[in-house]
mmCIF file of C-alpha atoms in Angstrom:
data_model
loop_
_atom_site.group_PDB
_atom_site.id
_atom_site.type_symbol
_atom_site.label_atom_id
_atom_site.label_comp_id
_atom_site.label_asym_id
_atom_site.label_seq_id
_atom_site.Cartn_x
_atom_site.Cartn_y
_atom_site.Cartn_z
ATOM 1 C CA GLN A 1 0.208 -0.168 -0.135
ATOM 2 C CA THR A 2 0.967 3.188 -1.202
ATOM 3 C CA VAL A 3 0.258 6.933 1.020
ATOM 4 C CA ALA A 4 0.910 9.896 -1.167
ATOM 5 C CA GLY A 5 0.580 11.972 2.095
ATOM 6 C CA ASN A 6 0.331 12.316 5.615
ATOM 7 C CA GLN A 7 -0.500 9.244 7.523
ATOM 8 C CA LEU A 8 -1.515 9.694 11.016
ATOM 9 C CA VAL A 9 -1.721 5.964 13.154
ATOM 10 C CA SER A 10 -3.924 7.496 16.583
ATOM 11 C CA GLY A 11 -2.813 3.141 17.856
ATOM 12 C CA SER A 12 -1.263 0.038 17.706
ATOM 13 C CA SER A 13 0.070 -0.475 14.447
ATOM 14 C CA THR A 14 2.311 -4.037 13.745
ATOM 15 C CA ILE A 15 4.389 -3.979 10.445
ATOM 16 C CA THR A 16 5.626 -7.663 9.233
ATOM 17 C CA GLY A 17 7.062 -7.185 5.624
ATOM 18 C CA ASN A 18 9.383 -4.251 5.089
ATOM 19 C CA GLN A 19 8.638 -0.987 5.994
ATOM 20 C CA SER A 20 10.635 1.678 3.436
ATOM 21 C CA VAL A 21 9.449 5.876 4.571
ATOM 22 C CA GLY A 22 10.898 8.024 1.900
ATOM 23 C CA GLY A 23 10.509 11.759 3.633
ATOM 24 C CA ASN A 24 11.586 12.583 7.389
ATOM 25 C CA PHE A 25 9.963 9.879 10.861
ATOM 26 C CA ALA A 26 8.750 11.166 13.156
ATOM 27 C CA VAL A 27 7.578 9.024 16.756
ATOM 28 C CA ALA A 28 6.370 11.469 19.693
ATOM 29 C CA GLY A 29 6.393 8.216 22.110
ATOM 30 C CA ALA A 30 8.553 5.274 23.955
ATOM 31 C CA THR A 31 9.434 3.010 20.707
ATOM 32 C CA THR A 32 11.304 -0.518 20.571
ATOM 33 C CA LEU A 33 13.418 -1.873 17.757
ATOM 34 C CA ASN A 34 13.294 -6.141 17.951
ATOM 35 C CA GLY A 35 15.220 -7.107 15.564
ATOM 36 C CA ALA A 36 19.369 -5.682 13.864
ATOM 37 C CA THR A 37 18.192 -2.081 13.025
ATOM 38 C CA SER A 38 20.572 -0.062 11.138
ATOM 39 C CA ILE A 39 21.008 3.212 10.188
ATOM 40 C CA ASN A 40 23.175 4.128 7.560
ATOM 41 C CA ASN A 41 23.589 7.577 7.614
ATOM 42 C CA SER A 42 24.203 9.763 10.673
ATOM 43 C CA LEU A 43 22.600 9.269 14.422
ATOM 44 C CA THR A 44 21.353 12.520 16.392
ATOM 45 C CA VAL A 45 20.430 11.556 20.108
ATOM 46 C CA ALA A 46 19.048 14.940 21.664
ATOM 47 C CA GLY A 47 18.281 13.236 25.499
ATOM 48 C CA ALA A 48 20.327 11.205 27.755
ATOM 49 C CA THR A 49 20.943 7.735 26.425
ATOM 50 C CA ASN A 50 21.420 3.861 27.728
ATOM 51 C CA LEU A 51 22.689 1.750 26.595
ATOM 52 C CA GLN A 52 22.624 -1.907 28.731
ATOM 53 C CA ASN A 53 24.988 -3.960 26.194
ATOM 54 C CA ASN A 54 28.405 -3.960 24.783
ATOM 55 C CA LEU A 55 28.746 -0.849 22.636
ATOM 56 C CA SER A 56 31.683 -1.255 19.987
ATOM 57 C CA VAL A 57 32.880 1.358 17.897
ATOM 58 C CA ALA A 58 34.385 0.877 14.362
ATOM 59 C CA GLY A 59 35.516 4.312 13.805
ATOM 60 C CA SER A 60 36.986 7.653 15.300
ATOM 61 C CA THR A 61 35.151 8.646 18.401
ATOM 62 C CA THR A 62 34.262 11.958 19.964
ATOM 63 C CA LEU A 63 32.921 12.250 23.079
ATOM 64 C CA ASN A 64 32.416 16.816 23.312
ATOM 65 C CA GLY A 65 31.280 16.473 27.537
ATOM 66 C CA ALA A 66 33.157 15.333 30.680
ATOM 67 C CA THR A 67 33.079 11.040 30.490
ATOM 68 C CA THR A 68 33.066 8.995 33.769
ATOM 69 C CA ILE A 69 33.548 5.748 33.376
ATOM 70 C CA ASN A 70 32.418 3.981 36.142
ATOM 71 C CA ASN A 71 34.372 0.559 35.866
ATOM 72 C CA SER A 72 37.844 -0.531 34.134
ATOM 73 C CA LEU A 73 38.809 0.900 31.916
ATOM 74 C CA THR A 74 41.581 -1.711 28.811
ATOM 75 C CA VAL A 75 43.003 0.754 25.631
ATOM 76 C CA ASN A 76 45.115 -1.807 23.118
ATOM 77 C CA GLY A 77 46.424 0.482 20.991
ATOM 78 C CA ALA A 78 48.651 3.935 21.961
ATOM 79 C CA SER A 79 47.545 6.878 24.086
ATOM 80 C CA THR A 80 48.106 9.727 23.737
ATOM 81 C CA PHE A 81 46.449 13.159 26.654
ATOM 82 C CA ASN A 82 46.963 16.461 25.656
ATOM 83 C CA GLY A 83 45.520 18.136 28.986
ATOM 84 C CA ASN A 84 46.591 17.903 32.550
ATOM 85 C CA GLN A 85 46.406 14.140 33.873
ATOM 86 C CA THR A 86 44.923 12.595 37.680
ATOM 87 C CA VAL A 87 44.993 9.425 39.558
ATOM 88 C CA ASN A 88 43.300 8.778 42.528
ATOM 89 C CA GLY A 89 44.864 5.880 43.189
ATOM 90 C CA ASN A 90 47.892 3.328 42.629
ATOM 91 C CA GLN A 91 49.253 3.719 39.138
ATOM 92 C CA SER A 92 51.270 0.692 38.663
ATOM 93 C CA VAL A 93 54.030 1.064 35.559
ATOM 94 C CA ALA A 94 54.734 -2.963 34.341
ATOM 95 C CA GLY A 95 56.756 -1.259 31.090
ATOM 96 C CA ASN A 96 59.809 1.933 30.558
ATOM 97 C CA GLN A 97 58.069 5.290 31.459
ATOM 98 C CA ALA A 98 59.856 8.124 29.341
ATOM 99 C CA ILE A 99 58.417 11.199 31.094
ATOM 100 C CA GLY A 100 59.362 14.959 29.234
ATOM 101 C CA GLY A 101 59.429 17.688 31.184
ATOM 102 C CA ASN A 102 59.604 18.239 35.287
ATOM 103 C CA GLN A 103 58.429 15.204 37.162
ATOM 104 C CA THR A 104 57.385 16.077 41.323
ATOM 105 C CA VAL A 105 57.202 13.538 43.311
ATOM 106 C CA ALA A 106 55.234 14.981 46.531
ATOM 107 C CA GLY A 107 55.668 11.926 49.124
ATOM 108 C CA ASN A 108 57.815 9.098 49.620
ATOM 109 C CA GLN A 109 60.151 7.503 46.120
ATOM 110 C CA LEU A 110 60.669 3.617 46.308
ATOM 111 C CA VAL A 111 63.376 2.370 44.039
ATOM 112 C CA SER A 112 64.435 -1.203 44.085
ATOM 113 C CA GLY A 113 65.787 -2.049 40.941
ATOM 114 C CA SER A 114 69.607 0.262 39.946
ATOM 115 C CA SER A 115 69.218 4.491 38.578
ATOM 116 C CA THR A 116 71.326 6.239 36.783
ATOM 117 C CA ILE A 117 70.824 9.563 36.679
ATOM 118 C CA THR A 118 72.776 11.292 33.400
ATOM 119 C CA GLY A 119 71.581 15.301 35.180
ATOM 120 C CA ASN A 120 71.706 16.986 38.576
ATOM 121 C CA GLN A 121 70.084 16.311 41.105
ATOM 122 C CA SER A 122 69.323 19.052 43.294
ATOM 123 C CA VAL A 123 67.815 17.138 47.751
ATOM 124 C CA GLY A 124 66.190 19.881 49.906
ATOM 125 C CA GLY A 125 65.910 17.844 52.194
ATOM 126 C CA ASN A 126 68.035 15.028 54.878
ATOM 127 C CA PHE A 127 69.285 12.176 51.900
ATOM 128 C CA ALA A 128 70.337 8.651 53.756
ATOM 129 C CA VAL A 129 71.925 6.118 51.783
ATOM 130 C CA ALA A 130 71.744 2.652 53.454
ATOM 131 C CA GLY A 131 73.914 0.338 50.926
ATOM 132 C CA ALA A 132 77.499 1.054 50.342
ATOM 133 C CA THR A 133 77.952 4.324 48.228
ATOM 134 C CA THR A 134 80.313 5.050 45.212
ATOM 135 C CA LEU A 135 80.654 8.705 44.262
ATOM 136 C CA ASN A 136 82.302 8.953 40.565
ATOM 137 C CA GLY A 137 83.493 12.034 40.127
ATOM 138 C CA ALA A 138 84.824 15.481 42.510
ATOM 139 C CA THR A 139 82.884 15.793 45.549
ATOM 140 C CA SER A 140 82.178 18.961 47.291
ATOM 141 C CA ILE A 141 79.984 19.136 50.982
ATOM 142 C CA ASN A 142 79.659 22.493 51.362
ATOM 143 C CA ASN A 143 79.172 22.451 54.823
ATOM 144 C CA SER A 144 80.581 20.389 57.555
ATOM 145 C CA LEU A 145 80.528 16.325 57.533
ATOM 146 C CA THR A 146 80.149 13.843 60.705
ATOM 147 C CA VAL A 147 81.156 10.175 60.036
ATOM 148 C CA ALA A 148 80.573 7.547 62.936
ATOM 149 C CA GLY A 149 82.338 4.915 61.692
ATOM 150 C CA ALA A 150 86.082 4.178 60.393
ATOM 151 C CA THR A 151 87.291 5.737 57.976
ATOM 152 C CA ASN A 152 89.844 5.153 55.320
ATOM 153 C CA LEU A 153 91.389 7.032 52.547
ATOM 154 C CA GLN A 154 92.495 5.343 50.402
ATOM 155 C CA ASN A 155 94.675 9.024 48.939
ATOM 156 C CA ASN A 156 96.359 12.105 49.967
ATOM 157 C CA LEU A 157 94.411 14.333 52.253
ATOM 158 C CA SER A 158 94.500 18.313 52.291
ATOM 159 C CA VAL A 159 92.917 19.978 55.112
ATOM 160 C CA ALA A 160 93.300 24.434 54.077
ATOM 161 C CA GLY A 161 91.954 24.730 57.856
ATOM 162 C CA THR A 162 92.620 24.142 61.412
ATOM 163 C CA THR A 163 92.240 20.316 62.406
ATOM 164 C CA THR A 164 92.103 19.239 66.110
ATOM 165 C CA LEU A 165 92.094 15.229 66.708
ATOM 166 C CA ASN A 166 90.348 14.518 69.221
ATOM 167 C CA GLY A 167 91.283 10.547 70.129
ATOM 168 C CA ALA A 168 94.770 8.730 70.281
ATOM 169 C CA THR A 169 96.741 9.151 67.315
ATOM 170 C CA THR A 170 98.825 6.699 64.818
ATOM 171 C CA ILE A 171 101.421 7.289 61.996
ATOM 172 C CA ASN A 172 102.356 4.631 60.544
ATOM 173 C CA ASN A 173 104.476 6.647 58.104
ATOM 174 C CA SER A 174 106.520 9.395 58.152
ATOM 175 C CA LEU A 175 105.128 12.703 59.198
ATOM 176 C CA THR A 176 106.556 15.901 57.558
ATOM 177 C CA VAL A 177 105.394 19.310 59.025
ATOM 178 C CA ASN A 178 106.369 22.684 57.598
ATOM 179 C CA GLY A 179 106.111 25.619 59.058
#
């Protein structure tokens, strides 16, 4: 049956065959589609949308508003975040991590493996090392140095200021005093 003008159905209507609409199709009430539905052009939804099963998107996706994900998120490809990123829980990185800018750590930092620092390192508070420490370059200490254990200096010692030795002193080789 072909309808050339407008058609208004005020009661229930069941269509068992194919339906073709050449113009706009408007539905004022709730609509249930029981079979697979294909839309061969764009879809605009003005109200809230509730999808109660899986969602698969084959093309690019743009979300213009704030997005909340109430469960886990798995990303299988490379990801780029162009704005700030805030992580409120724990963060675990299984692979390598490269940081191109500055990094600020507000809490404690624990490194369980080896670390290599190729640039300058600045520590604003106390610096404690629990194991053996090797410093390969020239080392300057701009304040006092207190050593609680035995100290072994394996090369020359030069002291520019006053030197006070408070305990027993043993010299196992020659001593030269100039002055």
